[in-house]
Each structure stands twice: as structure tokens, then as C-alpha cells.
């Protein structure tokens, strides 16, 4: 199916351009025209693949999510079979946090999307499902009673650290120190 | 100084209009023209008070911060003299979280600002100072060794809960349950 592949490749190329524009100049600079210029294609070409800005944003958001999953899977796979729960949790949270410049750019875009989704209830539904799924998974790895609330707390802490990192308030070292101290409380002894 | 007061009032009126536009339609809808229409003044009037969109954004951001401080001070004052540390922390975090619709609108704007600041290093410096100050204050209220990292974790958790609330992923009850479970760990026994 060469045509279908080509379609997806073009859409991804355009989504990448959207992310570069958003990471450099903020979401308010994202327009069909700017994205087309960044991707080196015509505005008509962008419109051929995405009828509206909302559609383009939704696709780019899915790309960000997919890449996050790929990063997490790669990091967790490197741990080998049956890693201890604490190490597993620490590894995937570190893989999701914007600790380096490249993931920082992605996180800036994710943050911009979140602000965008906050005023568009339909966009928020997909986020809610993702979070609920992640929370159940984390809860299954945490010890003792109260694992569900503790999982919610750990994920909220991860989101907050992501915010601090992406807005330049924390360094990677500071964020990891806070995460490790929190994991010490969740996994005592 | 009636002139100065009038100046501040007008700027605040315009900042309020900016926040309504941002809360309803997102930050990318914020323009001199839209804000002027929402405030019921001319675009020329907006330009008289704010030379650039960045200046208008910075002022609105300061208004959001000031109102947060007012809410926290009012909530903490109601506790009376020398409240127990856990109650004090719980009260000011609840006052900062977007638990109702009105503070939800403010939080959507705050989130939009954060996304805006993430691509503007100068805007991030003010946030960093605020966070460092809040972290020291929280650390002074937490028991035992590791109070500084624990304070960083608690504030990150607060920011994450704010994100979940503002994007419609958590209800107020769910957010408070996660916060209380976390405080149980920080104040054992």
C-alpha cells in the first residue's frame, strides 16, 4: 500500500513541522501558512492533508503520544525480564519526563496541546483515558493499601515535574532528586 | 493619585478581558483586536495601555498571581492563629487548586501562560523565583529529614493535580483524595 504509507509520511512530516513551530514560537504561531513554510511545502498541500487546524493539532498530539510510548517501551525493554517494580516505575517516569533538550521540545508542544485541550472538552477525553490507564498500571506496581491514590499522586507529581522542567524552573538533576525522594516514601525499606 | 489608579483600573479591565478570551477560546485567540472587543473598548485604547501582546500577557499573568495570593491569604487567615502545619499546607494548596468553575477559568489561563512562558525564557524567571520561595516555605512546615525534596514533590503534585483538573481529567473530589493520601504519607501518625 505505497499510497497509504506516503499519506502517513506526509502527514507526519507536516506534524513535525508543526511541532518545531510550536516549540520555537509557541502554539499561537501555529497556522497553516507557518507550518507549510516550515515543512517546505505549499499551504495548499497542508490543506490537502489537514482540512482544519484542529485536525492538524489532533494528529500532532497523537504523534507526541506515540513517540512517548516508543521511548517508554525502549527504556523498559532495556531492563530485561521482570525488573523490580520500583526500578520499572522509575524507568518509565524518567522516559516520559522532558530531561533533555530534544524531549524538552516535545514537552513544550505537549504543554501547548494541554492548554489547547483545556478549552476543548472533546480533546480532553483522549487524555483522560490515557491517564486512567496509566494510573491502573502504576497502582498494580505499588505496594500496600492506598495504591490507587498513591498512583494518582505519583503521576500528578510526574506531570508537575514535567511542567517545572519545560518552563526551566528545574534542572534534570533537581527533578530526579524529587522523584527519587518520593519513590523512597512509596517503597519504604 | 487618581490618574495612577485609573491607569491600573483600565489595565486590569483589559487584563480581565484577555483572561475571558483565553479561558473561552484559548491563548491563540488572544489578540489586541479580540481583547478590545471583549473589554468593550477600542483597539487603540488597548494599545495605549499595552504596547505589545507580550506586555499585555505579562500584566495579566501578574494579575493571576496576585489573585492566587489573595485567595491563599484569605483561606489561611480563616484558620486563625498558629494552625497545625498539615492543615495549613492542605488549606493553601486547596486554595491554589482550580477546584471550582471560576478558579478553573483562571487556571486555564495560567496553563496557557505557562505554555507561553515555556518558549520565552525571560517570562520563566519570575515563575522560578515564585516556585523557589514557595518550596522553602513548604519545607519549613514539613517534618523530618528530606523536607526540601518532599516540599518539591508536594508542589509538583499540586501542579500536576492542577493540570488534571483544568483539562477535565479529575473531579475536585478525586484531586483532593490524591492530595490527602499524599499528606498522610508526609505526616505519618
PDB file of C-alpha atoms in Angstrom, chain A residues 22-28 53 108 111-112 114-120 124-125 127-132 135 143 145-161 163-164 166-170 174 177-178 181-182 185-186 188, chain B residues 22-28 53 108 111-112 114-120 124-125 127-132 135 143 145-161 163-164 166-170 174 177-178 181-182 185-186 188:
ATOM      1  CA  UNK A  22       5.174  25.362  18.373  1.00  0.00           C
ATOM      2  CA  UNK A  23       8.405  24.571  20.264  1.00  0.00           C
ATOM      3  CA  UNK A  24      10.178  27.645  18.936  1.00  0.00           C
ATOM      4  CA  UNK A  25       7.464  30.252  18.879  1.00  0.00           C
ATOM      5  CA  UNK A  26       4.512  28.865  20.817  1.00  0.00           C
ATOM      6  CA  UNK A  27       1.202  27.469  19.767  1.00  0.00           C
ATOM      7  CA  UNK A  28      -0.183  30.841  18.758  1.00  0.00           C
ATOM      8  CA  UNK A  53      -6.006  23.486  12.267  1.00  0.00           C
ATOM      9  CA  UNK A 108       6.738  22.242  25.188  1.00  0.00           C
ATOM     10  CA  UNK A 111       2.137  21.555  27.214  1.00  0.00           C
ATOM     11  CA  UNK A 112       0.792  23.771  24.458  1.00  0.00           C
ATOM     12  CA  UNK A 114      -2.759  20.599  27.018  1.00  0.00           C
ATOM     13  CA  UNK A 115      -3.553  24.314  27.168  1.00  0.00           C
ATOM     14  CA  UNK A 116      -5.307  23.904  23.836  1.00  0.00           C
ATOM     15  CA  UNK A 117      -7.258  20.845  25.029  1.00  0.00           C
ATOM     16  CA  UNK A 118      -8.281  22.605  28.252  1.00  0.00           C
ATOM     17  CA  UNK A 119     -10.630  24.847  26.285  1.00  0.00           C
ATOM     18  CA  UNK A 120     -11.811  21.995  24.000  1.00  0.00           C
ATOM     19  CA  UNK A 124      -9.654  16.212  26.806  1.00  0.00           C
ATOM     20  CA  UNK A 125     -11.460  12.839  26.602  1.00  0.00           C
ATOM     21  CA  UNK A 127      -6.160  12.470  27.650  1.00  0.00           C
ATOM     22  CA  UNK A 128      -8.495  11.228  30.386  1.00  0.00           C
ATOM     23  CA  UNK A 129      -8.463   7.647  29.040  1.00  0.00           C
ATOM     24  CA  UNK A 130      -4.659   7.663  28.801  1.00  0.00           C
ATOM     25  CA  UNK A 131      -4.290   8.889  32.370  1.00  0.00           C
ATOM     26  CA  UNK A 132      -6.784   6.371  33.792  1.00  0.00           C
ATOM     27  CA  UNK A 135      -2.898   5.068  36.810  1.00  0.00           C
ATOM     28  CA  UNK A 143       2.894  -1.874  47.454  1.00  0.00           C
ATOM     29  CA  UNK A 145      -3.109  -0.312  50.756  1.00  0.00           C
ATOM     30  CA  UNK A 146      -3.882   3.026  49.118  1.00  0.00           C
ATOM     31  CA  UNK A 147      -2.044   2.028  45.939  1.00  0.00           C
ATOM     32  CA  UNK A 148      -4.643   3.706  43.720  1.00  0.00           C
ATOM     33  CA  UNK A 149      -4.381   7.135  45.373  1.00  0.00           C
ATOM     34  CA  UNK A 150      -0.601   6.738  45.555  1.00  0.00           C
ATOM     35  CA  UNK A 151      -0.525   6.023  41.809  1.00  0.00           C
ATOM     36  CA  UNK A 152      -2.611   9.152  41.175  1.00  0.00           C
ATOM     37  CA  UNK A 153      -0.187  11.135  43.325  1.00  0.00           C
ATOM     38  CA  UNK A 154       2.893   9.762  41.595  1.00  0.00           C
ATOM     39  CA  UNK A 155       1.513  10.590  38.150  1.00  0.00           C
ATOM     40  CA  UNK A 156       0.460  14.080  39.257  1.00  0.00           C
ATOM     41  CA  UNK A 157       3.995  14.576  40.626  1.00  0.00           C
ATOM     42  CA  UNK A 158       5.389  13.437  37.268  1.00  0.00           C
ATOM     43  CA  UNK A 159       3.191  15.949  35.418  1.00  0.00           C
ATOM     44  CA  UNK A 160       4.254  18.712  37.786  1.00  0.00           C
ATOM     45  CA  UNK A 161       7.943  17.878  37.352  1.00  0.00           C
ATOM     46  CA  UNK A 163       5.933  21.455  33.960  1.00  0.00           C
ATOM     47  CA  UNK A 164       8.882  22.612  36.069  1.00  0.00           C
ATOM     48  CA  UNK A 166       9.687  22.539  30.490  1.00  0.00           C
ATOM     49  CA  UNK A 167       9.353  26.021  31.970  1.00  0.00           C
ATOM     50  CA  UNK A 168      13.024  25.973  33.009  1.00  0.00           C
ATOM     51  CA  UNK A 169      12.289  26.019  36.742  1.00  0.00           C
ATOM     52  CA  UNK A 170      14.068  22.720  37.497  1.00  0.00           C
ATOM     53  CA  UNK A 174      16.609  18.547  40.635  1.00  0.00           C
ATOM     54  CA  UNK A 177      16.096  14.099  43.159  1.00  0.00           C
ATOM     55  CA  UNK A 178      12.463  14.963  43.901  1.00  0.00           C
ATOM     56  CA  UNK A 181      12.785  11.024  47.305  1.00  0.00           C
ATOM     57  CA  UNK A 182       9.115  10.393  46.518  1.00  0.00           C
ATOM     58  CA  UNK A 185       8.420   7.089  50.531  1.00  0.00           C
ATOM     59  CA  UNK A 186       6.340   4.843  48.274  1.00  0.00           C
ATOM     60  CA  UNK A 188       9.944   2.049  52.225  1.00  0.00           C
TER      61      UNK A 188
ATOM     62  CA  UNK B  22      -8.115  32.942  26.770  1.00  0.00           C
ATOM     63  CA  UNK B  23     -10.390  30.851  29.035  1.00  0.00           C
ATOM     64  CA  UNK B  24     -13.087  30.527  26.375  1.00  0.00           C
ATOM     65  CA  UNK B  25     -11.120  30.198  23.182  1.00  0.00           C
ATOM     66  CA  UNK B  26      -7.503  29.566  24.124  1.00  0.00           C
ATOM     67  CA  UNK B  27      -4.454  31.738  24.083  1.00  0.00           C
ATOM     68  CA  UNK B  28      -4.158  31.691  20.322  1.00  0.00           C
ATOM     69  CA  UNK B  53       0.863  41.491  23.263  1.00  0.00           C
ATOM     70  CA  UNK B 108      -6.844  27.577  32.092  1.00  0.00           C
ATOM     71  CA  UNK B 111      -1.805  26.991  31.940  1.00  0.00           C
ATOM     72  CA  UNK B 112      -1.881  28.949  28.706  1.00  0.00           C
ATOM     73  CA  UNK B 114       2.868  28.554  31.252  1.00  0.00           C
ATOM     74  CA  UNK B 115       2.865  27.205  27.700  1.00  0.00           C
ATOM     75  CA  UNK B 116       3.581  30.752  26.540  1.00  0.00           C
ATOM     76  CA  UNK B 117       6.404  31.208  29.077  1.00  0.00           C
ATOM     77  CA  UNK B 118       7.944  27.845  28.140  1.00  0.00           C
ATOM     78  CA  UNK B 119       9.070  29.287  24.805  1.00  0.00           C
ATOM     79  CA  UNK B 120      10.085  32.654  26.347  1.00  0.00           C
ATOM     80  CA  UNK B 124      10.152  31.813  33.071  1.00  0.00           C
ATOM     81  CA  UNK B 125      12.491  33.613  35.511  1.00  0.00           C
ATOM     82  CA  UNK B 127       7.950  31.695  37.782  1.00  0.00           C
ATOM     83  CA  UNK B 128      11.209  30.170  39.006  1.00  0.00           C
ATOM     84  CA  UNK B 129      11.522  32.703  41.845  1.00  0.00           C
ATOM     85  CA  UNK B 130       7.911  32.112  42.915  1.00  0.00           C
ATOM     86  CA  UNK B 131       8.377  28.348  42.983  1.00  0.00           C
ATOM     87  CA  UNK B 132      11.666  28.512  44.920  1.00  0.00           C
ATOM     88  CA  UNK B 135       9.252  25.431  48.170  1.00  0.00           C
ATOM     89  CA  UNK B 143       8.567  17.151  59.401  1.00  0.00           C
ATOM     90  CA  UNK B 145      14.821  14.860  57.149  1.00  0.00           C
ATOM     91  CA  UNK B 146      14.324  15.268  53.415  1.00  0.00           C
ATOM     92  CA  UNK B 147      11.859  18.124  53.928  1.00  0.00           C
ATOM     93  CA  UNK B 148      13.238  20.070  50.956  1.00  0.00           C
ATOM     94  CA  UNK B 149      12.763  17.252  48.409  1.00  0.00           C
ATOM     95  CA  UNK B 150       9.400  16.428  49.965  1.00  0.00           C
ATOM     96  CA  UNK B 151       8.346  20.072  49.526  1.00  0.00           C
ATOM     97  CA  UNK B 152       9.430  19.938  45.887  1.00  0.00           C
ATOM     98  CA  UNK B 153       7.414  16.744  45.452  1.00  0.00           C
ATOM     99  CA  UNK B 154       4.313  18.160  47.120  1.00  0.00           C
ATOM    100  CA  UNK B 155       4.379  21.269  44.920  1.00  0.00           C
ATOM    101  CA  UNK B 156       4.951  19.199  41.778  1.00  0.00           C
ATOM    102  CA  UNK B 157       1.997  17.028  42.796  1.00  0.00           C
ATOM    103  CA  UNK B 158      -0.077  20.195  43.259  1.00  0.00           C
ATOM    104  CA  UNK B 159       0.856  21.413  39.768  1.00  0.00           C
ATOM    105  CA  UNK B 160       0.007  18.014  38.287  1.00  0.00           C
ATOM    106  CA  UNK B 161      -3.377  17.936  40.039  1.00  0.00           C
ATOM    107  CA  UNK B 163      -3.287  20.113  35.177  1.00  0.00           C
ATOM    108  CA  UNK B 164      -5.625  17.153  35.634  1.00  0.00           C
ATOM    109  CA  UNK B 166      -8.052  22.057  34.289  1.00  0.00           C
ATOM    110  CA  UNK B 167      -8.043  19.510  31.481  1.00  0.00           C
ATOM    111  CA  UNK B 168     -11.135  17.815  32.931  1.00  0.00           C
ATOM    112  CA  UNK B 169      -9.323  14.568  33.794  1.00  0.00           C
ATOM    113  CA  UNK B 170     -10.049  14.721  37.551  1.00  0.00           C
ATOM    114  CA  UNK B 174     -10.584  12.889  43.047  1.00  0.00           C
ATOM    115  CA  UNK B 177      -8.394  12.357  47.660  1.00  0.00           C
ATOM    116  CA  UNK B 178      -4.973  12.145  45.999  1.00  0.00           C
ATOM    117  CA  UNK B 181      -3.413  10.440  50.670  1.00  0.00           C
ATOM    118  CA  UNK B 182      -0.110  12.159  49.906  1.00  0.00           C
ATOM    119  CA  UNK B 185       2.446   9.895  53.881  1.00  0.00           C
ATOM    120  CA  UNK B 186       4.175  13.209  54.608  1.00  0.00           C
ATOM    121  CA  UNK B 188       2.640   9.897  59.393  1.00  0.00           C
TER     122      UNK B 188
END
